[in-house]
Amino acid sequence: MKKAITDLLLLGWFWVSGLLILVILLAIIIYLIWRGGPFISSGFILESPGGFPLGTEGGIFPAIKGTLWLILLALVISIVPGLLTAIYLSEYGRSGRLAEIINLLVQSMAGIPSIITGLFVYALGVVTLGWGISLLAGGFALAIMVFPVIVVSSRDALLAVDENYRLVANSLGVSKSYTLYRVIFPRAAAGITAGLLLALGYAAGATAPIMVTAAAVIASSSGALLEPVMALPYHLYILFNEHLSMNHAYATALVLVGLLLFINILALSLSSLQERINRH
Amino acid sequence: MSTVEFIDFHAFYGQKAVLHNINVEFGPKSITAIIGPSGCGKTTLLRSINRTAEMERGFNSHGDIRVLGGSIKEVRNLSVLRRQVGMVYQTPVALPLSIMENVLFGPRYYGVKNRSDLDAIMEKCLRQVALWDEVKDRLKRPAAQLSGGQKQRLAIARALAVEPRVLLLDEPCSSLDPASTGLIEDLLTQLAEGLCIIIVTHNLFQARRISHETAFILDGRLIEKAPTQKLFESPDSPKTRGFVSGLFG
């Protein structure tokens, strides 16, 4: 009887916590729609910032473009080392000493405050290598930031593939790379892609690493590697911090949240597809 | 000449010995059943032959095993050994590929490219396991759609496709219904005309039905190996007698 009451209390607790999170999330989105929604128009999305001070009029097109460039570059830089590390951990190193050390390192990397990553890339790329405040430096900083996310999500997607496949392949004497290419990787592809998308979303929302490496108040965001870019979170920060235009700040925030929601929903549907694949 | 020969073979997981001083031979063109209680080392013995046991962390061994006259410890390229020694596991495993590609998984790796060669290998192997008639119209469908018994026969076909000389089976029928079990037993009997087959089984009736010889293992020691009928009816060791008459298990 007493145990049943404990279960009931716990269950109630779960529900309250879950609802609380849902309420907070909905409140944020609704508030953004209420404050920012009326200012979103095709002009806001497709025009450059204007007015004086800058940003009080016009739109945020270069910031959208800049953010897309930044996350694309971050992905391009981090995808190969990220996937290779994940493959080493799941297929080659397994529970070996080196794999343990790498796992620890990746975990520690995930714990680095993103502003520290930003300052590191500022010192190394922006100053020492002479990149200046640039798309390249920002993409590099974001790549360092998302690398552990990619490693962990890809590793887990690979490890979730039925161990029996590896056993069977091994007893046929085929190489690990052949098994990986024919069986393991195709099997984990949806999960890996979901992880990459989550990493993209994480990069799109990050402000600290690009503040000191890539972002400018105004830029065309043409995609040139050695030029600064505008970015949604930084633009939002400027509008908000300098009290330039609260209306535009909320509208920018709404666009950013919309982009993140889109990416995350895509990632979620891919990972539920992966779960269905794993069950068969 | 024996096809597989254990010489003073010991195996350990960490400090714990799992096989003690095994000396045994397995001949060509015969089925040998390995019986014994759970945890006695049957599977380790089987997996030592194609050197998959050593993938387990902490596995260690001394002594030797010879396959077709060559020491497995001196094999430089494990694919050579694992091609000679096929293995089928307890759980029927269909790789997430088509039925056809399951059979051709090994041959493609070993460099068979010619379309008609590949087709010939596939048909031959599927016929050998009596699966051809059941699947010939859906070779390109996912193998996951097959039943458990069909998957297990497919697993045997996949192992046969690289032309092994030895086939190891680790309780291949323990998750199958009696009809599928019967099919697999029949095909093993046929395959034994050209292969050295070693089968670990929990099912003493199965051992009696299909094997020419039976080996009894207890606590990592080979107690007795004899022609199956003799081992079941007049074993030398009282321990064997106790086990086969169901006194312990």
Short mmCIF file of N, CA, C and O in Angstrom, two decimals, chain A residues 95-97 100 164-165 167-175 178-179 182-183 187 280, chain B residues 50 55 57 79 82 85 87 89 93-97 101 105 108-110 158-159 162:
data_model
loop_
_atom_site.label_atom_id
_atom_site.label_comp_id
_atom_site.label_asym_id
_atom_site.label_seq_id
_atom_site.Cartn_x
_atom_site.Cartn_y
_atom_site.Cartn_z
N SER A 95 36.57 -0.91 -26.28
CA SER A 95 36.80 -0.64 -24.87
C SER A 95 38.29 -0.55 -24.55
O SER A 95 38.69 -0.66 -23.40
N GLY A 96 39.11 -0.34 -25.57
CA GLY A 96 40.55 -0.26 -25.34
C GLY A 96 40.95 0.99 -24.57
O GLY A 96 40.15 1.90 -24.39
N ARG A 97 42.22 1.00 -24.16
CA ARG A 97 42.72 2.12 -23.37
C ARG A 97 42.63 3.44 -24.14
O ARG A 97 42.13 4.44 -23.64
N GLU A 100 39.20 4.78 -24.35
CA GLU A 100 38.78 5.37 -23.07
C GLU A 100 39.29 6.80 -22.95
O GLU A 100 38.56 7.71 -22.53
N ASN A 164 25.27 -8.47 -33.45
CA ASN A 164 25.33 -9.74 -34.19
C ASN A 164 25.86 -9.56 -35.61
O ASN A 164 26.49 -10.47 -36.15
N TYR A 165 25.57 -8.40 -36.22
CA TYR A 165 26.06 -8.17 -37.58
C TYR A 165 27.58 -8.19 -37.60
O TYR A 165 28.20 -8.74 -38.50
N LEU A 167 29.49 -9.67 -35.44
CA LEU A 167 29.91 -11.04 -35.13
C LEU A 167 29.92 -11.90 -36.38
O LEU A 167 30.89 -12.60 -36.69
N VAL A 168 28.81 -11.82 -37.13
CA VAL A 168 28.68 -12.62 -38.35
C VAL A 168 29.75 -12.22 -39.36
O VAL A 168 30.43 -13.07 -39.95
N ALA A 169 29.91 -10.92 -39.55
CA ALA A 169 30.88 -10.43 -40.53
C ALA A 169 32.29 -10.88 -40.14
O ALA A 169 33.06 -11.35 -40.97
N ASN A 170 32.58 -10.75 -38.85
CA ASN A 170 33.89 -11.15 -38.35
C ASN A 170 34.19 -12.62 -38.61
O ASN A 170 35.29 -12.99 -38.99
N SER A 171 33.18 -13.46 -38.39
CA SER A 171 33.43 -14.89 -38.55
C SER A 171 33.52 -15.27 -40.02
O SER A 171 33.94 -16.37 -40.35
N LEU A 172 33.14 -14.35 -40.93
CA LEU A 172 33.36 -14.61 -42.36
C LEU A 172 34.75 -14.13 -42.79
O LEU A 172 35.15 -14.33 -43.93
N GLY A 173 35.44 -13.46 -41.86
CA GLY A 173 36.80 -13.02 -42.15
C GLY A 173 36.88 -11.74 -42.95
O GLY A 173 37.94 -11.35 -43.39
N VAL A 174 35.75 -11.03 -43.14
CA VAL A 174 35.81 -9.79 -43.91
C VAL A 174 36.35 -8.66 -43.02
O VAL A 174 36.33 -8.76 -41.80
N SER A 175 36.83 -7.59 -43.66
CA SER A 175 37.46 -6.52 -42.88
C SER A 175 36.40 -5.65 -42.21
O SER A 175 35.23 -5.65 -42.59
N TYR A 178 34.90 -3.07 -44.62
CA TYR A 178 33.87 -3.64 -45.51
C TYR A 178 32.54 -3.76 -44.78
O TYR A 178 31.48 -3.38 -45.29
N THR A 179 32.58 -4.27 -43.55
CA THR A 179 31.37 -4.40 -42.75
C THR A 179 30.75 -3.04 -42.47
O THR A 179 29.53 -2.85 -42.57
N ARG A 182 29.20 -1.75 -45.80
CA ARG A 182 28.05 -2.47 -46.34
C ARG A 182 26.88 -2.56 -45.36
O ARG A 182 25.73 -2.61 -45.77
N VAL A 183 27.20 -2.65 -44.08
CA VAL A 183 26.13 -2.94 -43.11
C VAL A 183 25.97 -1.85 -42.04
O VAL A 183 24.90 -1.27 -41.90
N ARG A 187 23.05 1.29 -41.82
CA ARG A 187 22.11 0.99 -40.75
C ARG A 187 22.00 2.15 -39.76
O ARG A 187 20.97 2.35 -39.13
N HIS A 280 13.79 -3.41 -36.17
CA HIS A 280 13.59 -4.51 -37.13
C HIS A 280 14.86 -5.31 -37.34
O HIS A 280 15.92 -4.78 -37.32
N ASN B 50 38.14 -20.59 -34.70
CA ASN B 50 38.30 -19.56 -35.74
C ASN B 50 38.83 -18.25 -35.16
O ASN B 50 38.76 -17.20 -35.78
N MET B 55 38.41 -12.08 -29.33
CA MET B 55 37.83 -10.73 -29.37
C MET B 55 37.27 -10.33 -28.01
O MET B 55 37.06 -9.16 -27.74
N ARG B 57 37.39 -9.45 -24.21
CA ARG B 57 38.44 -8.82 -23.43
C ARG B 57 38.99 -9.80 -22.39
O ARG B 57 38.23 -10.48 -21.73
N SER B 79 41.61 -13.55 -42.15
CA SER B 79 40.56 -13.90 -43.13
C SER B 79 40.81 -15.27 -43.73
O SER B 79 39.86 -15.96 -44.08
N ARG B 82 39.43 -17.70 -41.24
CA ARG B 82 37.97 -17.61 -41.07
C ARG B 82 37.23 -18.00 -42.34
O ARG B 82 36.04 -18.30 -42.30
N VAL B 85 37.04 -21.74 -41.90
CA VAL B 85 36.22 -22.19 -40.78
C VAL B 85 34.97 -21.31 -40.69
O VAL B 85 35.02 -20.19 -40.19
N MET B 87 31.14 -20.17 -39.39
CA MET B 87 30.50 -20.26 -38.07
C MET B 87 29.06 -19.80 -38.14
O MET B 87 28.73 -18.81 -38.81
N TYR B 89 25.72 -18.95 -35.56
CA TYR B 89 25.45 -18.65 -34.15
C TYR B 89 24.07 -19.11 -33.72
O TYR B 89 23.23 -19.48 -34.52
N VAL B 93 20.82 -14.76 -37.61
CA VAL B 93 21.09 -13.37 -37.96
C VAL B 93 20.99 -13.17 -39.47
O VAL B 93 21.71 -13.81 -40.22
N ALA B 94 20.08 -12.31 -39.88
CA ALA B 94 20.05 -11.89 -41.28
C ALA B 94 20.67 -10.51 -41.33
O ALA B 94 20.23 -9.61 -40.62
N LEU B 95 21.70 -10.34 -42.13
CA LEU B 95 22.28 -9.00 -42.28
C LEU B 95 21.22 -8.11 -42.92
O LEU B 95 20.39 -8.60 -43.70
N PRO B 96 21.23 -6.82 -42.62
CA PRO B 96 20.19 -5.93 -43.16
C PRO B 96 20.40 -5.66 -44.65
O PRO B 96 20.58 -4.53 -45.07
N LEU B 97 20.39 -6.72 -45.42
CA LEU B 97 20.57 -6.65 -46.87
C LEU B 97 19.52 -7.57 -47.48
O LEU B 97 18.77 -8.22 -46.76
N GLU B 101 22.07 -10.67 -51.26
CA GLU B 101 23.30 -10.04 -50.77
C GLU B 101 23.79 -10.65 -49.46
O GLU B 101 24.97 -10.55 -49.13
N PHE B 105 27.63 -11.83 -49.35
CA PHE B 105 28.39 -10.91 -48.52
C PHE B 105 29.87 -11.28 -48.47
O PHE B 105 30.74 -10.42 -48.66
N ARG B 108 31.63 -11.44 -52.36
CA ARG B 108 31.94 -10.11 -52.91
C ARG B 108 33.21 -9.56 -52.27
O ARG B 108 34.05 -8.97 -52.94
N TYR B 109 33.36 -9.75 -50.96
CA TYR B 109 34.56 -9.27 -50.29
C TYR B 109 35.80 -9.97 -50.84
O TYR B 109 36.84 -9.35 -51.02
N TYR B 110 35.66 -11.27 -51.10
CA TYR B 110 36.82 -12.03 -51.56
C TYR B 110 37.03 -11.90 -53.06
O TYR B 110 37.79 -12.66 -53.66
N ARG B 158 25.20 -18.44 -46.07
CA ARG B 158 26.16 -17.34 -46.10
C ARG B 158 27.56 -17.84 -45.71
O ARG B 158 28.56 -17.43 -46.28
N ALA B 159 27.57 -18.75 -44.71
CA ALA B 159 28.86 -19.31 -44.29
C ALA B 159 29.44 -20.21 -45.38
O ALA B 159 30.64 -20.20 -45.64
N VAL B 162 31.66 -18.95 -48.84
CA VAL B 162 33.10 -18.71 -48.98
C VAL B 162 33.87 -20.03 -48.97
O VAL B 162 35.09 -20.05 -48.79
#
